[in-house]
XYZ file of C-alpha atoms in Angstrom:
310
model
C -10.021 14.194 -29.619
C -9.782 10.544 -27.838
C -7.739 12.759 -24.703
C -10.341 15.098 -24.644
C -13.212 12.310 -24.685
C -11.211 11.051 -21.781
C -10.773 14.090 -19.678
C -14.854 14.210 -19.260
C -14.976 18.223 -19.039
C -17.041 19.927 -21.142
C -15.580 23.182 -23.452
C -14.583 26.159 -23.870
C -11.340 24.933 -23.568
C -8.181 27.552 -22.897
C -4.967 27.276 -25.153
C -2.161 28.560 -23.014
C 1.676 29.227 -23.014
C 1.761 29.211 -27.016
C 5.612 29.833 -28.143
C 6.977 30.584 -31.062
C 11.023 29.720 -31.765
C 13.188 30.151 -34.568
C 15.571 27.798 -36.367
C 17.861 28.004 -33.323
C 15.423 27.566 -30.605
C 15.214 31.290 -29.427
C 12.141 32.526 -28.329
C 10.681 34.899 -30.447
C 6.975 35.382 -28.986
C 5.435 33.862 -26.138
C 1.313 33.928 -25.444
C 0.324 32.945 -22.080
C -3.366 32.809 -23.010
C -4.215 33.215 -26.286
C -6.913 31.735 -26.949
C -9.825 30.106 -26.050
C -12.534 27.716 -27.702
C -16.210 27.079 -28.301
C -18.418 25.743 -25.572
C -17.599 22.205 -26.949
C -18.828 19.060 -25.100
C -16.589 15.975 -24.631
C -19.212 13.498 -25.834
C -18.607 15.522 -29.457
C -14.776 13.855 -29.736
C -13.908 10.533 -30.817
C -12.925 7.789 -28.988
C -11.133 4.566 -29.856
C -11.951 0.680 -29.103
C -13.964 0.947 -25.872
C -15.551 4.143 -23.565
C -16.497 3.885 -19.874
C -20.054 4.530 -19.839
C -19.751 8.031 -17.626
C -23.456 7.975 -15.995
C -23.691 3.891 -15.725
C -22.232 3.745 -12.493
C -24.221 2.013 -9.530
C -22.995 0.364 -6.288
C -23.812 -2.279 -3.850
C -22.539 -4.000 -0.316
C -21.969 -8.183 -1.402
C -22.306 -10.513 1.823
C -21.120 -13.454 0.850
C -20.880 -15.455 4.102
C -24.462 -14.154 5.198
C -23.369 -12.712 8.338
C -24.406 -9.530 8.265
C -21.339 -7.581 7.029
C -20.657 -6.565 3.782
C -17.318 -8.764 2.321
C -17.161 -6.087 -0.262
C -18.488 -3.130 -1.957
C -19.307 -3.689 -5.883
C -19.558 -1.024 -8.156
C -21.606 -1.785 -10.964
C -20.840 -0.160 -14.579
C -21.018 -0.674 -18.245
C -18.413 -0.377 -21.159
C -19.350 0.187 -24.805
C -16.488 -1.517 -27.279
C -16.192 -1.498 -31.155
C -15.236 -4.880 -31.537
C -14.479 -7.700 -29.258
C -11.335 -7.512 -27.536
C -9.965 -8.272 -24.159
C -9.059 -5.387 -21.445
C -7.891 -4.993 -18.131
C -10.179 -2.459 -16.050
C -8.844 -0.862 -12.758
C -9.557 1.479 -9.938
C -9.358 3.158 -6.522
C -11.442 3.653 -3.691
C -10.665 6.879 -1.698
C -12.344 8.246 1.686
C -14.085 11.265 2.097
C -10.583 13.060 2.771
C -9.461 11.862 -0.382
C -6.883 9.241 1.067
C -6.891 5.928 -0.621
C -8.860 3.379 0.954
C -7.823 0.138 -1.471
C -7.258 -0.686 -4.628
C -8.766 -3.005 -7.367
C -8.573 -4.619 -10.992
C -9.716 -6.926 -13.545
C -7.074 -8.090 -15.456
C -8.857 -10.164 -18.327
C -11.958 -8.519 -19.186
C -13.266 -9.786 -22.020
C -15.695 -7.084 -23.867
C -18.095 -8.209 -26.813
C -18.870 -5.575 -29.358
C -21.572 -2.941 -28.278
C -22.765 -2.424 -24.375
C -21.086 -4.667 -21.925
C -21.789 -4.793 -17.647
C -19.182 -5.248 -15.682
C -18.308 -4.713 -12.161
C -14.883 -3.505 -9.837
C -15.197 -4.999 -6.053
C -13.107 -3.282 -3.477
C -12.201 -5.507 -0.160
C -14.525 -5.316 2.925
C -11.598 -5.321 5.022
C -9.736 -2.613 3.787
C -12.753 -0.611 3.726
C -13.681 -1.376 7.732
C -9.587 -1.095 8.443
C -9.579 2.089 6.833
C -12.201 3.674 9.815
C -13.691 6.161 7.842
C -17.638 6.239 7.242
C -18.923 6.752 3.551
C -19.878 8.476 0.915
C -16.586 6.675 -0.797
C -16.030 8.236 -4.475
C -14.236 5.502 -7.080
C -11.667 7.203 -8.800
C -8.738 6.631 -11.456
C -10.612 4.068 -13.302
C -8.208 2.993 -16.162
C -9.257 1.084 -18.744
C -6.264 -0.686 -20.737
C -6.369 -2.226 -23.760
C -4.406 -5.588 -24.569
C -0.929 -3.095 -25.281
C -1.314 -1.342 -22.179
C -2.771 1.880 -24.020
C -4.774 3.831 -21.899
C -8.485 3.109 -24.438
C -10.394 5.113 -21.614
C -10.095 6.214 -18.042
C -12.629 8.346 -15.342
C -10.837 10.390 -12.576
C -13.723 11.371 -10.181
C -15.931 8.547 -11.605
C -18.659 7.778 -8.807
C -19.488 8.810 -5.356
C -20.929 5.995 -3.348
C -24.046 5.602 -0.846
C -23.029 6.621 2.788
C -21.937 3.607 4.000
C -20.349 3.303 7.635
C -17.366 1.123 7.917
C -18.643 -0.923 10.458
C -21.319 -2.262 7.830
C -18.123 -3.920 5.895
C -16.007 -7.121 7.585
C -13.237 -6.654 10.079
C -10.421 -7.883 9.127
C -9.125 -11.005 10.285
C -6.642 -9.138 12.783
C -6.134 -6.122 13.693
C -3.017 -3.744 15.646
C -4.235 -2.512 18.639
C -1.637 -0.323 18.919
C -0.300 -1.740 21.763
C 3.330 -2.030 22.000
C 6.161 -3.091 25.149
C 9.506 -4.404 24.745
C 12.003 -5.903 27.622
C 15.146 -7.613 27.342
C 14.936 -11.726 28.066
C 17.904 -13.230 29.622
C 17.600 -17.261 28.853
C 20.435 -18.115 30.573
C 20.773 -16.136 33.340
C 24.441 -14.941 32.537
C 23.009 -11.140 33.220
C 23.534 -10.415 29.448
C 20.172 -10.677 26.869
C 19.865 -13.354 24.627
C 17.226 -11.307 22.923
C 14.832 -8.225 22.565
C 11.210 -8.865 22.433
C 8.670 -6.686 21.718
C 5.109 -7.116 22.278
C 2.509 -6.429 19.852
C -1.324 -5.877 20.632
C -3.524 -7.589 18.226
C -6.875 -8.172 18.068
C -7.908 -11.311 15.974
C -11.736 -11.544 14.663
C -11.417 -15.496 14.048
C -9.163 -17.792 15.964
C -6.039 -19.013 14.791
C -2.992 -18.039 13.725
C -1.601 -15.012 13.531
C 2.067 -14.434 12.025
C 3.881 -10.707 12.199
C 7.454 -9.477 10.885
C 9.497 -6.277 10.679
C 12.757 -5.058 10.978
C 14.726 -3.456 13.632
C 16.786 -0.066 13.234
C 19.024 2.036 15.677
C 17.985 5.345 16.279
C 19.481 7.070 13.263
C 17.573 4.964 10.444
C 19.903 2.127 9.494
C 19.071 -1.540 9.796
C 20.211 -3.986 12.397
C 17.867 -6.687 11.765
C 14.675 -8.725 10.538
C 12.224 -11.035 12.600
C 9.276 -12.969 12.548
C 6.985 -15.147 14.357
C 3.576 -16.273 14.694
C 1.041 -17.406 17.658
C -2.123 -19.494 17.956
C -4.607 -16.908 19.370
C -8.518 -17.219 20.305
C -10.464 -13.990 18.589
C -11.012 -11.486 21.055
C -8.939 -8.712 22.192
C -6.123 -8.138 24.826
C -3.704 -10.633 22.762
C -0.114 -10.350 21.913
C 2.328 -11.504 19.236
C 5.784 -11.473 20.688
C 8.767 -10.283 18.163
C 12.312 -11.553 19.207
C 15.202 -10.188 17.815
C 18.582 -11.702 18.254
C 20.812 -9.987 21.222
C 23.787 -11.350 19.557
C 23.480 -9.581 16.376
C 22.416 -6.734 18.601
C 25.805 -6.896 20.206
C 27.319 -7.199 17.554
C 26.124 -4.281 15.401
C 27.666 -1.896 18.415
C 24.414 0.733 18.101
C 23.131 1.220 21.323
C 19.531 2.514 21.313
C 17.021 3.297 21.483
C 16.028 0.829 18.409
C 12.504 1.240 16.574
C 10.514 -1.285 14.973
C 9.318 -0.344 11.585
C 7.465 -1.813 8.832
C 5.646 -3.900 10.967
C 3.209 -6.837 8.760
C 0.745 -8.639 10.824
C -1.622 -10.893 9.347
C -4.387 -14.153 10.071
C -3.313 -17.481 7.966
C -6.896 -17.684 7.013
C -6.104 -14.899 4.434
C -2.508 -13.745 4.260
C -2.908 -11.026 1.718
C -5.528 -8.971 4.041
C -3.211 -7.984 6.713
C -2.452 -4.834 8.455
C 0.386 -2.087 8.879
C 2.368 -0.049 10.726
C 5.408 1.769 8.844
C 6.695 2.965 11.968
C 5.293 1.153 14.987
C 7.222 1.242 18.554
C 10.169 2.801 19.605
C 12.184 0.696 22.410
C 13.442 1.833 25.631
C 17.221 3.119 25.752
C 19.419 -0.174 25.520
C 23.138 -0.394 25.196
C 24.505 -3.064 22.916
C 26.915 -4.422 25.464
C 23.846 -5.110 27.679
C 22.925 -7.756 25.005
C 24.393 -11.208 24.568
C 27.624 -11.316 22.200
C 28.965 -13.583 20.251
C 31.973 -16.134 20.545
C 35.180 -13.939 19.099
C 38.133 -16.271 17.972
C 41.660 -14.993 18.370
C 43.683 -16.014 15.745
C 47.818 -16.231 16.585
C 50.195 -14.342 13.899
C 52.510 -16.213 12.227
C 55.523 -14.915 10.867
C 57.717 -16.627 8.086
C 61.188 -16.467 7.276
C 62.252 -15.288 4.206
C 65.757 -14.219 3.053
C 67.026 -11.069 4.090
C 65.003 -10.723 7.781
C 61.659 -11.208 8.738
């Protein structure tokens, strides 16, 4: 009864694929619909410890810098609980094409017996980085008890007020999508000392702005890892350069072209709202000997002599 609580659909409910085996497992009669139930409703079944409260649901845009764009969206909603106990409540946001937006959770919510209010805030950022005007609808809202036992949970549990996502905060930076790479000879030798690639970014603050991913050759596998930051104004039209060493270039013999993938850029003022690109520039057509190797040591072979020869 608590799983059918849970699954917030209304009866007659359909009992399919009943099978009937013997002692040694064969089949000996198989019902693909047998059966089906009263018009039951899912408020009739039981539930255990707490219940989302299915119609409580309300939402809200929170400026909390009072400059005109909403930091995040709340959703508002209330939990009824048998007894005092502590629970972690969780959730996600998804656009009107059904692709997750962000994600959010309260890991010690405390609930007093009876009707509590409570509220899930999804990240501004995400919302504007996303690009994708409202209605949003909150969905998979899991409600754990203090085991981890799923007390209650809401898959299609609220669709919001059409928001657009330039009512939420940029982020802090953003990819342009931007990209250009070169080969930089330091010392002139006509070999690279490194491969840079250029990334467009456009801060909404100044400061600084730090990016890393990793390099691979053309058929997947890794060569290497980089980061670096800069000191930008906000505006657009900026760069973050991304060097990666020529000598362990050279040294993996893969000519490309390379590609830079799981690219993280983010703004120090908050490093856990950056942004993404799993796959984000693929380089020109470089050999490996065009880049700077490494100092090879030749070591002499020395032979001993034992009895009998050498």
């Amino acid at each position: 009864g608590r799983l059918l609580r849970q699954s917030r659909k209304d009866g007659p409910y359909r009992l399919r694929a009943l099978t009937v085996e013997d002692a040694s497992s064969t089949v000996v009669n198989f019902l693909s619909r047998p059966y089906t139930t009263t018009a039951y409703t899912y408020g009739q079944f039981e539930w255990e410890g707490a219940t989302l409260n299915a119609t409580s649901y309300s939402d809200a845009g929170v400026d909390l810098d009072g400059d005109g764009a909403y930091d995040y969206l709340r959703v508002s909603l209330s939990i009824t609980a048998t007894q005092a106990a502590t629970y972690t409540l969780a959730a996600d946001l998804v656009d009107s094409a059904s692709s997750l937006i962000t994600s959010t959770q309260v890991t010690t919510l405390t609930l007093a017996s009876g009707s509590n209010s409570t509220h899930l805030e999804f990240p501004g950022r995400a919302i504007y980085l996303n690009r994708v005007d409202g209605p949003y609808t909150v969905t998979r809202v899991l409600l754990l008890d203090a085991s981890g036992t799923v007390a209650d949970q809401q898959m299609a549990a609220h669709a919001t007020r059409p928001y657009t996502y330039t009512a939420f905060s940029k982020p802090l930076v953003s990819l342009t999508g931007s990209y250009q790479d070169y080969g930089q000879d330091s010392d002139g030798d006509g070999k690279y000392d490194r491969l840079v690639v250029v990334i467009g970014v456009s801060p909404s603050i100044s400061g600084t702005v730090v990016a890393s991913g990793r390099l691979l050759d053309s058929s997947g596998r890794e060569i290497l890892w980089s980061t670096s930051n800069a000191s930008l104004e906000a505006g657009t039209g900026l760069t973050v350069t991304l060097p990666f060493s020529g000598t362990i270039i050279n040294a993996s013999t893969r000519s490309g072209p390379y590609v830079l993938r799981d690219l993280y850029v983010y703004h120090t003022g908050d490093p856990e709202q950056g942004t993404s690109a799993a796959q984000a520039h693929t380089t020109a057509a470089y050999n490996y000997w065009d880049f700077q190797g490494g100092m090879r040591v030749y070591l002499p072979v020395l032979f001993r002599q034992r009895s009998g020869g050498w």
